[in-house]
PDB file of C-alpha atoms in Angstrom:
ATOM      1  CA  UNK A   1     106.403  56.189 143.111  1.00  0.00           C
ATOM      2  CA  UNK A   2     104.773  59.409 144.371  1.00  0.00           C
ATOM      3  CA  UNK A   3     100.791  59.566 144.270  1.00  0.00           C
ATOM      4  CA  UNK A   4      99.091  62.176 141.925  1.00  0.00           C
ATOM      5  CA  UNK A   5      96.221  62.607 144.445  1.00  0.00           C
ATOM      6  CA  UNK A   6      98.251  64.542 147.135  1.00  0.00           C
ATOM      7  CA  UNK A   7      98.808  68.024 145.667  1.00  0.00           C
ATOM      8  CA  UNK A   8      96.926  68.546 142.161  1.00  0.00           C
ATOM      9  CA  UNK A   9      93.240  68.554 142.676  1.00  0.00           C
ATOM     10  CA  UNK A  10      90.664  66.738 140.504  1.00  0.00           C
ATOM     11  CA  UNK A  11      89.024  69.864 139.616  1.00  0.00           C
ATOM     12  CA  UNK A  12      92.176  71.204 137.790  1.00  0.00           C
ATOM     13  CA  UNK A  13      92.250  68.552 135.075  1.00  0.00           C
ATOM     14  CA  UNK A  14      88.558  69.031 134.741  1.00  0.00           C
ATOM     15  CA  UNK A  15      88.928  72.688 133.801  1.00  0.00           C
ATOM     16  CA  UNK A  16      91.722  72.387 131.922  1.00  0.00           C
ATOM     17  CA  UNK A  17      89.459  69.544 129.840  1.00  0.00           C
ATOM     18  CA  UNK A  18      86.546  72.097 129.768  1.00  0.00           C
ATOM     19  CA  UNK A  19      88.668  74.974 128.360  1.00  0.00           C
ATOM     20  CA  UNK A  20      90.119  72.831 125.712  1.00  0.00           C
ATOM     21  CA  UNK A  21      86.407  71.317 124.778  1.00  0.00           C
ATOM     22  CA  UNK A  22      85.027  74.724 124.394  1.00  0.00           C
ATOM     23  CA  UNK A  23      88.020  76.277 122.551  1.00  0.00           C
ATOM     24  CA  UNK A  24      87.531  73.220 120.160  1.00  0.00           C
ATOM     25  CA  UNK A  25      83.605  73.855 119.966  1.00  0.00           C
ATOM     26  CA  UNK A  26      84.283  77.607 118.784  1.00  0.00           C
ATOM     27  CA  UNK A  27      86.875  76.661 116.471  1.00  0.00           C
ATOM     28  CA  UNK A  28      84.399  73.869 114.987  1.00  0.00           C
ATOM     29  CA  UNK A  29      81.781  76.571 114.575  1.00  0.00           C
ATOM     30  CA  UNK A  30      83.835  79.335 113.455  1.00  0.00           C
ATOM     31  CA  UNK A  31      86.292  78.080 111.204  1.00  0.00           C
ATOM     32  CA  UNK A  32      86.021  78.408 107.381  1.00  0.00           C
ATOM     33  CA  UNK A  33      89.050  76.303 106.371  1.00  0.00           C
ATOM     34  CA  UNK A  34      87.958  72.686 106.543  1.00  0.00           C
ATOM     35  CA  UNK A  35      91.147  71.541 107.780  1.00  0.00           C
ATOM     36  CA  UNK A  36      90.714  73.675 110.680  1.00  0.00           C
ATOM     37  CA  UNK A  37      87.552  72.139 111.614  1.00  0.00           C
ATOM     38  CA  UNK A  38      89.222  68.305 111.678  1.00  0.00           C
ATOM     39  CA  UNK A  39      91.547  69.862 113.798  1.00  0.00           C
ATOM     40  CA  UNK A  40      88.939  71.332 116.173  1.00  0.00           C
ATOM     41  CA  UNK A  41      87.392  68.164 116.313  1.00  0.00           C
ATOM     42  CA  UNK A  42      90.667  66.763 117.454  1.00  0.00           C
ATOM     43  CA  UNK A  43      91.251  68.919 120.161  1.00  0.00           C
ATOM     44  CA  UNK A  44      87.435  68.477 121.681  1.00  0.00           C
ATOM     45  CA  UNK A  45      88.205  64.675 121.594  1.00  0.00           C
ATOM     46  CA  UNK A  46      91.498  65.431 123.565  1.00  0.00           C
ATOM     47  CA  UNK A  47      89.687  67.441 126.291  1.00  0.00           C
ATOM     48  CA  UNK A  48      86.966  64.551 126.456  1.00  0.00           C
ATOM     49  CA  UNK A  49      90.403  62.114 126.955  1.00  0.00           C
ATOM     50  CA  UNK A  50      91.660  64.219 129.545  1.00  0.00           C
ATOM     51  CA  UNK A  51      88.532  63.887 131.395  1.00  0.00           C
ATOM     52  CA  UNK A  52      88.207  60.272 131.120  1.00  0.00           C
ATOM     53  CA  UNK A  53      91.874  59.796 132.053  1.00  0.00           C
ATOM     54  CA  UNK A  54      91.215  62.372 135.099  1.00  0.00           C
ATOM     55  CA  UNK A  55      88.514  60.530 136.625  1.00  0.00           C
ATOM     56  CA  UNK A  56      90.061  57.224 136.007  1.00  0.00           C
ATOM     57  CA  UNK A  57      93.142  58.194 137.858  1.00  0.00           C
ATOM     58  CA  UNK A  58      91.446  59.874 140.808  1.00  0.00           C
ATOM     59  CA  UNK A  59      88.305  57.889 141.304  1.00  0.00           C
ATOM     60  CA  UNK A  60      88.687  54.481 139.428  1.00  0.00           C
ATOM     61  CA  UNK A  61      92.308  54.062 140.604  1.00  0.00           C
ATOM     62  CA  UNK A  62      92.449  50.328 140.807  1.00  0.00           C
ATOM     63  CA  UNK A  63      90.618  49.333 137.943  1.00  0.00           C
ATOM     64  CA  UNK A  64      91.311  52.046 135.209  1.00  0.00           C
ATOM     65  CA  UNK A  65      88.140  51.674 132.991  1.00  0.00           C
ATOM     66  CA  UNK A  66      88.827  55.224 131.824  1.00  0.00           C
ATOM     67  CA  UNK A  67      92.370  54.094 130.378  1.00  0.00           C
ATOM     68  CA  UNK A  68      90.787  51.732 128.343  1.00  0.00           C
ATOM     69  CA  UNK A  69      88.222  54.224 127.245  1.00  0.00           C
ATOM     70  CA  UNK A  70      90.716  56.586 126.348  1.00  0.00           C
ATOM     71  CA  UNK A  71      92.452  54.004 123.958  1.00  0.00           C
ATOM     72  CA  UNK A  72      89.169  53.235 122.204  1.00  0.00           C
ATOM     73  CA  UNK A  73      88.531  57.043 121.761  1.00  0.00           C
ATOM     74  CA  UNK A  74      92.071  57.550 120.354  1.00  0.00           C
ATOM     75  CA  UNK A  75      91.255  54.800 117.865  1.00  0.00           C
ATOM     76  CA  UNK A  76      88.075  55.918 116.689  1.00  0.00           C
ATOM     77  CA  UNK A  77      89.687  59.420 116.709  1.00  0.00           C
ATOM     78  CA  UNK A  78      92.638  58.132 113.949  1.00  0.00           C
ATOM     79  CA  UNK A  79      89.798  56.574 111.893  1.00  0.00           C
ATOM     80  CA  UNK A  80      87.636  59.767 111.829  1.00  0.00           C
ATOM     81  CA  UNK A  81      90.590  61.831 110.757  1.00  0.00           C
ATOM     82  CA  UNK A  82      91.519  59.575 107.867  1.00  0.00           C
ATOM     83  CA  UNK A  83      87.846  59.439 106.631  1.00  0.00           C
ATOM     84  CA  UNK A  84      87.765  63.009 107.318  1.00  0.00           C
ATOM     85  CA  UNK A  85      90.739  63.831 105.398  1.00  0.00           C
ATOM     86  CA  UNK A  86      89.857  61.372 102.295  1.00  0.00           C
ATOM     87  CA  UNK A  87      86.387  63.371 102.056  1.00  0.00           C
ATOM     88  CA  UNK A  88      88.306  66.689 102.136  1.00  0.00           C
ATOM     89  CA  UNK A  89      90.705  65.613  99.358  1.00  0.00           C
ATOM     90  CA  UNK A  90      87.549  64.509  97.302  1.00  0.00           C
ATOM     91  CA  UNK A  91      85.623  67.438  98.150  1.00  0.00           C
ATOM     92  CA  UNK A  92      88.561  69.838  97.012  1.00  0.00           C
ATOM     93  CA  UNK A  93      88.868  67.654  93.796  1.00  0.00           C
ATOM     94  CA  UNK A  94      85.382  68.577  92.808  1.00  0.00           C
ATOM     95  CA  UNK A  95      85.100  72.138  94.223  1.00  0.00           C
ATOM     96  CA  UNK A  96      88.820  73.363  94.210  1.00  0.00           C
ATOM     97  CA  UNK A  97      88.160  75.362  97.541  1.00  0.00           C
ATOM     98  CA  UNK A  98      88.321  74.308 101.312  1.00  0.00           C
ATOM     99  CA  UNK A  99      86.025  77.067 102.352  1.00  0.00           C
ATOM    100  CA  UNK A 100      83.440  75.614 104.586  1.00  0.00           C
ATOM    101  CA  UNK A 101      80.776  78.419 103.320  1.00  0.00           C
ATOM    102  CA  UNK A 102      81.029  76.526  99.712  1.00  0.00           C
ATOM    103  CA  UNK A 103      80.148  73.377 100.516  1.00  0.00           C
ATOM    104  CA  UNK A 104      76.398  73.785 100.619  1.00  0.00           C
ATOM    105  CA  UNK A 105      75.776  70.593  98.548  1.00  0.00           C
ATOM    106  CA  UNK A 106      73.698  69.235 101.137  1.00  0.00           C
ATOM    107  CA  UNK A 107      71.751  72.027 101.982  1.00  0.00           C
ATOM    108  CA  UNK A 108      68.167  71.973 100.562  1.00  0.00           C
TER     109      UNK A 108
ATOM    110  CA  UNK B   1     105.712  70.371 150.062  1.00  0.00           C
ATOM    111  CA  UNK B   2     108.838  67.863 148.892  1.00  0.00           C
ATOM    112  CA  UNK B   3     110.596  68.309 146.210  1.00  0.00           C
ATOM    113  CA  UNK B   4     108.496  65.730 143.895  1.00  0.00           C
ATOM    114  CA  UNK B   5     105.060  67.343 144.511  1.00  0.00           C
ATOM    115  CA  UNK B   6     106.384  71.009 143.729  1.00  0.00           C
ATOM    116  CA  UNK B   7     107.917  69.377 140.258  1.00  0.00           C
ATOM    117  CA  UNK B   8     104.621  67.843 139.864  1.00  0.00           C
ATOM    118  CA  UNK B   9     102.928  71.292 140.402  1.00  0.00           C
ATOM    119  CA  UNK B  10     105.323  73.096 138.151  1.00  0.00           C
ATOM    120  CA  UNK B  11     104.905  70.537 135.668  1.00  0.00           C
ATOM    121  CA  UNK B  12     101.140  70.629 135.553  1.00  0.00           C
ATOM    122  CA  UNK B  13     101.050  74.425 135.355  1.00  0.00           C
ATOM    123  CA  UNK B  14     103.438  74.465 132.309  1.00  0.00           C
ATOM    124  CA  UNK B  15     101.734  71.744 130.518  1.00  0.00           C
ATOM    125  CA  UNK B  16      98.420  73.471 131.027  1.00  0.00           C
ATOM    126  CA  UNK B  17      99.386  76.739 129.916  1.00  0.00           C
ATOM    127  CA  UNK B  18     101.302  75.220 126.672  1.00  0.00           C
ATOM    128  CA  UNK B  19      97.844  73.258 126.091  1.00  0.00           C
ATOM    129  CA  UNK B  20      95.387  76.391 126.549  1.00  0.00           C
ATOM    130  CA  UNK B  21      97.506  78.650 124.693  1.00  0.00           C
ATOM    131  CA  UNK B  22      98.308  76.034 122.155  1.00  0.00           C
ATOM    132  CA  UNK B  23      94.650  75.475 121.583  1.00  0.00           C
ATOM    133  CA  UNK B  24      93.771  79.141 121.155  1.00  0.00           C
ATOM    134  CA  UNK B  25      96.676  79.326 118.690  1.00  0.00           C
ATOM    135  CA  UNK B  26      95.047  76.466 116.520  1.00  0.00           C
ATOM    136  CA  UNK B  27      91.723  78.071 116.231  1.00  0.00           C
ATOM    137  CA  UNK B  28      93.114  81.657 116.074  1.00  0.00           C
ATOM    138  CA  UNK B  29      96.252  81.940 113.919  1.00  0.00           C
ATOM    139  CA  UNK B  30      95.523  82.667 110.438  1.00  0.00           C
ATOM    140  CA  UNK B  31      98.192  80.456 108.725  1.00  0.00           C
ATOM    141  CA  UNK B  32      97.221  76.860 108.948  1.00  0.00           C
ATOM    142  CA  UNK B  33     100.641  75.406 108.876  1.00  0.00           C
ATOM    143  CA  UNK B  34     101.324  77.104 112.098  1.00  0.00           C
ATOM    144  CA  UNK B  35      98.218  75.825 113.752  1.00  0.00           C
ATOM    145  CA  UNK B  36      99.072  71.895 112.595  1.00  0.00           C
ATOM    146  CA  UNK B  37     102.517  72.195 114.439  1.00  0.00           C
ATOM    147  CA  UNK B  38     100.648  74.181 117.334  1.00  0.00           C
ATOM    148  CA  UNK B  39      98.174  71.332 117.325  1.00  0.00           C
ATOM    149  CA  UNK B  40     101.290  68.541 117.663  1.00  0.00           C
ATOM    150  CA  UNK B  41     102.466  70.430 120.782  1.00  0.00           C
ATOM    151  CA  UNK B  42      98.905  70.341 122.300  1.00  0.00           C
ATOM    152  CA  UNK B  43      98.889  66.949 121.659  1.00  0.00           C
ATOM    153  CA  UNK B  44     102.325  66.220 123.339  1.00  0.00           C
ATOM    154  CA  UNK B  45     101.214  68.339 126.470  1.00  0.00           C
ATOM    155  CA  UNK B  46      98.076  66.356 126.877  1.00  0.00           C
ATOM    156  CA  UNK B  47     100.569  63.171 126.799  1.00  0.00           C
ATOM    157  CA  UNK B  48     102.550  64.914 129.390  1.00  0.00           C
ATOM    158  CA  UNK B  49      99.398  65.198 131.621  1.00  0.00           C
ATOM    159  CA  UNK B  50      98.785  61.643 131.018  1.00  0.00           C
ATOM    160  CA  UNK B  51     101.976  60.947 132.378  1.00  0.00           C
ATOM    161  CA  UNK B  52     101.346  63.124 135.644  1.00  0.00           C
ATOM    162  CA  UNK B  53      98.168  60.902 136.103  1.00  0.00           C
ATOM    163  CA  UNK B  54     100.617  57.535 136.230  1.00  0.00           C
ATOM    164  CA  UNK B  55      99.278  56.457 132.849  1.00  0.00           C
ATOM    165  CA  UNK B  56     102.157  55.754 130.702  1.00  0.00           C
ATOM    166  CA  UNK B  57     100.801  53.391 127.985  1.00  0.00           C
ATOM    167  CA  UNK B  58      98.035  56.027 127.173  1.00  0.00           C
ATOM    168  CA  UNK B  59     100.870  58.694 126.951  1.00  0.00           C
ATOM    169  CA  UNK B  60     102.835  56.353 124.543  1.00  0.00           C
ATOM    170  CA  UNK B  61      99.667  55.343 122.599  1.00  0.00           C
ATOM    171  CA  UNK B  62      98.706  59.442 122.399  1.00  0.00           C
ATOM    172  CA  UNK B  63     102.185  60.418 121.129  1.00  0.00           C
ATOM    173  CA  UNK B  64     102.324  57.475 118.656  1.00  0.00           C
ATOM    174  CA  UNK B  65      98.763  57.861 117.355  1.00  0.00           C
ATOM    175  CA  UNK B  66      98.049  61.519 117.610  1.00  0.00           C
ATOM    176  CA  UNK B  67     101.441  63.217 116.797  1.00  0.00           C
ATOM    177  CA  UNK B  68     102.756  60.438 114.857  1.00  0.00           C
ATOM    178  CA  UNK B  69      99.638  59.635 112.611  1.00  0.00           C
ATOM    179  CA  UNK B  70      96.859  62.065 112.932  1.00  0.00           C
ATOM    180  CA  UNK B  71      99.056  65.167 113.116  1.00  0.00           C
ATOM    181  CA  UNK B  72     101.144  64.102 109.970  1.00  0.00           C
ATOM    182  CA  UNK B  73      97.853  63.087 108.247  1.00  0.00           C
ATOM    183  CA  UNK B  74      96.867  66.906 108.594  1.00  0.00           C
ATOM    184  CA  UNK B  75     100.072  68.236 107.557  1.00  0.00           C
ATOM    185  CA  UNK B  76      99.805  66.204 104.583  1.00  0.00           C
ATOM    186  CA  UNK B  77      96.011  67.460 103.670  1.00  0.00           C
ATOM    187  CA  UNK B  78      97.320  70.858 104.136  1.00  0.00           C
ATOM    188  CA  UNK B  79      99.831  70.548 101.686  1.00  0.00           C
ATOM    189  CA  UNK B  80      97.599  68.527  99.258  1.00  0.00           C
ATOM    190  CA  UNK B  81      94.945  71.362  99.435  1.00  0.00           C
ATOM    191  CA  UNK B  82      97.584  74.246  99.936  1.00  0.00           C
ATOM    192  CA  UNK B  83      96.065  76.944  97.765  1.00  0.00           C
ATOM    193  CA  UNK B  84      96.163  80.414  98.799  1.00  0.00           C
ATOM    194  CA  UNK B  85      92.353  81.544  98.376  1.00  0.00           C
ATOM    195  CA  UNK B  86      90.563  84.827  98.858  1.00  0.00           C
ATOM    196  CA  UNK B  87      87.579  83.825 101.135  1.00  0.00           C
ATOM    197  CA  UNK B  88      84.651  85.419  99.505  1.00  0.00           C
ATOM    198  CA  UNK B  89      83.294  87.956 102.696  1.00  0.00           C
ATOM    199  CA  UNK B  90      80.521  87.267 104.350  1.00  0.00           C
ATOM    200  CA  UNK B  91      78.467  89.560 106.035  1.00  0.00           C
ATOM    201  CA  UNK B  92      77.738  89.359 109.576  1.00  0.00           C
ATOM    202  CA  UNK B  93      80.862  87.458 109.839  1.00  0.00           C
ATOM    203  CA  UNK B  94      81.953  89.580 113.345  1.00  0.00           C
ATOM    204  CA  UNK B  95      78.617  89.322 114.431  1.00  0.00           C
ATOM    205  CA  UNK B  96      78.404  85.663 114.121  1.00  0.00           C
ATOM    206  CA  UNK B  97      81.572  85.090 116.003  1.00  0.00           C
ATOM    207  CA  UNK B  98      80.865  87.321 118.724  1.00  0.00           C
ATOM    208  CA  UNK B  99      77.641  85.155 119.581  1.00  0.00           C
ATOM    209  CA  UNK B 100      79.401  81.906 118.921  1.00  0.00           C
ATOM    210  CA  UNK B 101      81.821  83.143 121.422  1.00  0.00           C
ATOM    211  CA  UNK B 102      79.176  84.136 123.883  1.00  0.00           C
ATOM    212  CA  UNK B 103      77.815  80.906 123.306  1.00  0.00           C
ATOM    213  CA  UNK B 104      80.965  78.824 123.936  1.00  0.00           C
ATOM    214  CA  UNK B 105      81.463  81.235 126.983  1.00  0.00           C
ATOM    215  CA  UNK B 106      78.152  80.150 128.502  1.00  0.00           C
ATOM    216  CA  UNK B 107      79.175  76.416 127.979  1.00  0.00           C
ATOM    217  CA  UNK B 108      82.371  76.878 129.604  1.00  0.00           C
ATOM    218  CA  UNK B 109      80.710  78.552 132.642  1.00  0.00           C
ATOM    219  CA  UNK B 110      78.290  76.017 133.014  1.00  0.00           C
ATOM    220  CA  UNK B 111      81.242  73.337 132.729  1.00  0.00           C
ATOM    221  CA  UNK B 112      83.340  75.191 135.237  1.00  0.00           C
ATOM    222  CA  UNK B 113      80.263  75.293 137.517  1.00  0.00           C
ATOM    223  CA  UNK B 114      79.880  71.444 137.445  1.00  0.00           C
ATOM    224  CA  UNK B 115      83.553  70.777 137.831  1.00  0.00           C
ATOM    225  CA  UNK B 116      83.944  73.248 140.781  1.00  0.00           C
ATOM    226  CA  UNK B 117      80.731  72.367 142.922  1.00  0.00           C
ATOM    227  CA  UNK B 118      80.430  69.073 142.261  1.00  0.00           C
ATOM    228  CA  UNK B 119      81.479  66.644 145.212  1.00  0.00           C
ATOM    229  CA  UNK B 120      83.314  64.052 143.425  1.00  0.00           C
ATOM    230  CA  UNK B 121      84.086  60.847 145.295  1.00  0.00           C
ATOM    231  CA  UNK B 122      87.662  61.563 145.828  1.00  0.00           C
ATOM    232  CA  UNK B 123      89.637  59.957 147.295  1.00  0.00           C
ATOM    233  CA  UNK B 124      89.190  56.919 145.572  1.00  0.00           C
ATOM    234  CA  UNK B 125      90.597  53.648 145.826  1.00  0.00           C
ATOM    235  CA  UNK B 126      94.767  53.818 145.708  1.00  0.00           C
ATOM    236  CA  UNK B 127      96.106  54.441 142.158  1.00  0.00           C
ATOM    237  CA  UNK B 128      97.993  51.159 140.655  1.00  0.00           C
ATOM    238  CA  UNK B 129     100.497  53.277 138.993  1.00  0.00           C
ATOM    239  CA  UNK B 130     103.041  51.140 136.935  1.00  0.00           C
ATOM    240  CA  UNK B 131     101.060  48.213 136.432  1.00  0.00           C
ATOM    241  CA  UNK B 132      98.569  49.888 134.767  1.00  0.00           C
ATOM    242  CA  UNK B 133      99.653  48.836 131.289  1.00  0.00           C
ATOM    243  CA  UNK B 134      99.354  45.322 132.487  1.00  0.00           C
ATOM    244  CA  UNK B 135      95.752  45.880 133.610  1.00  0.00           C
ATOM    245  CA  UNK B 136      94.854  47.764 130.366  1.00  0.00           C
ATOM    246  CA  UNK B 137      95.928  44.612 128.609  1.00  0.00           C
ATOM    247  CA  UNK B 138      93.953  42.253 130.829  1.00  0.00           C
ATOM    248  CA  UNK B 139      90.792  44.872 130.303  1.00  0.00           C
ATOM    249  CA  UNK B 140      91.069  44.381 126.626  1.00  0.00           C
ATOM    250  CA  UNK B 141      91.215  40.716 126.384  1.00  0.00           C
ATOM    251  CA  UNK B 142      88.853  39.899 128.965  1.00  0.00           C
ATOM    252  CA  UNK B 143      85.803  42.290 129.255  1.00  0.00           C
ATOM    253  CA  UNK B 144      86.287  44.688 126.723  1.00  0.00           C
ATOM    254  CA  UNK B 145      87.138  42.156 124.155  1.00  0.00           C
ATOM    255  CA  UNK B 146      84.065  42.673 122.164  1.00  0.00           C
ATOM    256  CA  UNK B 147      84.711  46.610 121.810  1.00  0.00           C
ATOM    257  CA  UNK B 148      88.320  45.691 121.009  1.00  0.00           C
ATOM    258  CA  UNK B 149      87.193  43.636 117.846  1.00  0.00           C
ATOM    259  CA  UNK B 150      84.768  45.930 116.668  1.00  0.00           C
ATOM    260  CA  UNK B 151      87.730  48.682 116.930  1.00  0.00           C
ATOM    261  CA  UNK B 152      89.603  46.423 114.262  1.00  0.00           C
ATOM    262  CA  UNK B 153      86.699  46.009 112.303  1.00  0.00           C
ATOM    263  CA  UNK B 154      86.274  49.859 112.466  1.00  0.00           C
ATOM    264  CA  UNK B 155      89.486  50.632 111.342  1.00  0.00           C
ATOM    265  CA  UNK B 156      89.595  48.223 108.275  1.00  0.00           C
ATOM    266  CA  UNK B 157      86.293  50.034 107.399  1.00  0.00           C
ATOM    267  CA  UNK B 158      87.853  53.478 107.911  1.00  0.00           C
ATOM    268  CA  UNK B 159      90.960  52.166 105.806  1.00  0.00           C
ATOM    269  CA  UNK B 160      89.165  50.988 102.904  1.00  0.00           C
ATOM    270  CA  UNK B 161      86.588  53.924 102.992  1.00  0.00           C
ATOM    271  CA  UNK B 162      89.570  56.405 103.034  1.00  0.00           C
ATOM    272  CA  UNK B 163      91.247  54.592  99.819  1.00  0.00           C
ATOM    273  CA  UNK B 164      87.958  54.560  98.048  1.00  0.00           C
ATOM    274  CA  UNK B 165      87.060  58.369  98.786  1.00  0.00           C
ATOM    275  CA  UNK B 166      90.708  59.893  98.050  1.00  0.00           C
ATOM    276  CA  UNK B 167      91.835  58.004  94.982  1.00  0.00           C
ATOM    277  CA  UNK B 168      91.309  59.245  91.330  1.00  0.00           C
ATOM    278  CA  UNK B 169      88.662  57.130  89.263  1.00  0.00           C
ATOM    279  CA  UNK B 170      91.031  56.134  86.341  1.00  0.00           C
ATOM    280  CA  UNK B 171      91.470  52.153  86.818  1.00  0.00           C
ATOM    281  CA  UNK B 172      87.804  51.525  85.453  1.00  0.00           C
ATOM    282  CA  UNK B 173      88.451  53.868  82.778  1.00  0.00           C
ATOM    283  CA  UNK B 174      91.527  51.890  81.761  1.00  0.00           C
ATOM    284  CA  UNK B 175      89.529  48.449  82.054  1.00  0.00           C
ATOM    285  CA  UNK B 176      86.872  49.699  79.589  1.00  0.00           C
ATOM    286  CA  UNK B 177      88.905  51.357  76.971  1.00  0.00           C
ATOM    287  CA  UNK B 178      91.921  48.421  76.944  1.00  0.00           C
ATOM    288  CA  UNK B 179      94.351  51.185  76.270  1.00  0.00           C
ATOM    289  CA  UNK B 180      96.330  53.764  77.890  1.00  0.00           C
ATOM    290  CA  UNK B 181      94.747  56.419  79.840  1.00  0.00           C
ATOM    291  CA  UNK B 182      94.298  59.552  78.175  1.00  0.00           C
ATOM    292  CA  UNK B 183      95.563  62.737  79.780  1.00  0.00           C
ATOM    293  CA  UNK B 184      92.813  64.799  79.326  1.00  0.00           C
ATOM    294  CA  UNK B 185      90.485  62.438  81.469  1.00  0.00           C
ATOM    295  CA  UNK B 186      92.798  62.779  84.481  1.00  0.00           C
ATOM    296  CA  UNK B 187      92.870  66.461  83.745  1.00  0.00           C
ATOM    297  CA  UNK B 188      89.119  66.705  83.602  1.00  0.00           C
ATOM    298  CA  UNK B 189      88.717  64.858  86.825  1.00  0.00           C
ATOM    299  CA  UNK B 190      88.940  68.023  88.478  1.00  0.00           C
ATOM    300  CA  UNK B 191      85.843  69.534  86.555  1.00  0.00           C
ATOM    301  CA  UNK B 192      82.930  70.815  88.978  1.00  0.00           C
ATOM    302  CA  UNK B 193      80.853  67.451  88.390  1.00  0.00           C
ATOM    303  CA  UNK B 194      79.385  68.504  92.049  1.00  0.00           C
ATOM    304  CA  UNK B 195      79.173  72.411  91.485  1.00  0.00           C
ATOM    305  CA  UNK B 196      75.639  73.324  92.595  1.00  0.00           C
ATOM    306  CA  UNK B 197      73.701  75.278  90.080  1.00  0.00           C
ATOM    307  CA  UNK B 198      72.294  77.796  92.492  1.00  0.00           C
ATOM    308  CA  UNK B 199      73.593  81.095  92.620  1.00  0.00           C
ATOM    309  CA  UNK B 200      75.929  81.697  95.738  1.00  0.00           C
TER     310      UNK B 200
END
């Protein structure tokens, strides 16, 4: 079993996670389709998960608390996706659109 | 450089390029069905990164939950709300995108600086490798028992909430009227009861 700490530095994983998170933030702000907003949230959660896993493997290698946290984050992400898509379906049933700009019901 | 380390490096480069380009495709491609499939590719590549980090259990959980459940759920939602609609043009959309891109690039630069300049406490203790699955099980049933049980309660609440939110309200009508459901009510249930009265 080769050790992953030899060649790839921890920074490489952190950079990938940062890029994924920032792409998710941009998509979250700029998407007009509500389904794409949910997809961007999933991207952000995956970036955070990569971060947790990298730290768990490189710094906390014998206790791996980060992997347990990742499992919990995956659980919460699944629940969030289910509830978010249910909200989206009921919104679509009432408004017959998925355009984020027309969802201004809670805006003053 | 032995062959295992070079293979690991090549795998990491391929996976990271697939992740970055796939994520860009998810947010930039116009057709949302392509975006959903690219999202599945991104999830698979993230699972590959987890395998590189000696975490086989979390990689399997990622594939099962994200690719198998979340991505399929998103595809179902796309199929259910798939209406080709002309989005109303918004003035200043380009400027808005540009400025939000600037903000995200600034956030990215900040994160990059933190990633590169911080002295992380590497190398840590030796990674335990393949017995990580057993260790996760020990964690879940000893010191993380309360979050584990709370996660089950959360999943139950999410399931009930999703059912309540997504069903059509025809059952109560049937109980009240004691006869068959009039079809016009189902048809009228798509009326814009929540439509705001303000002029858009």
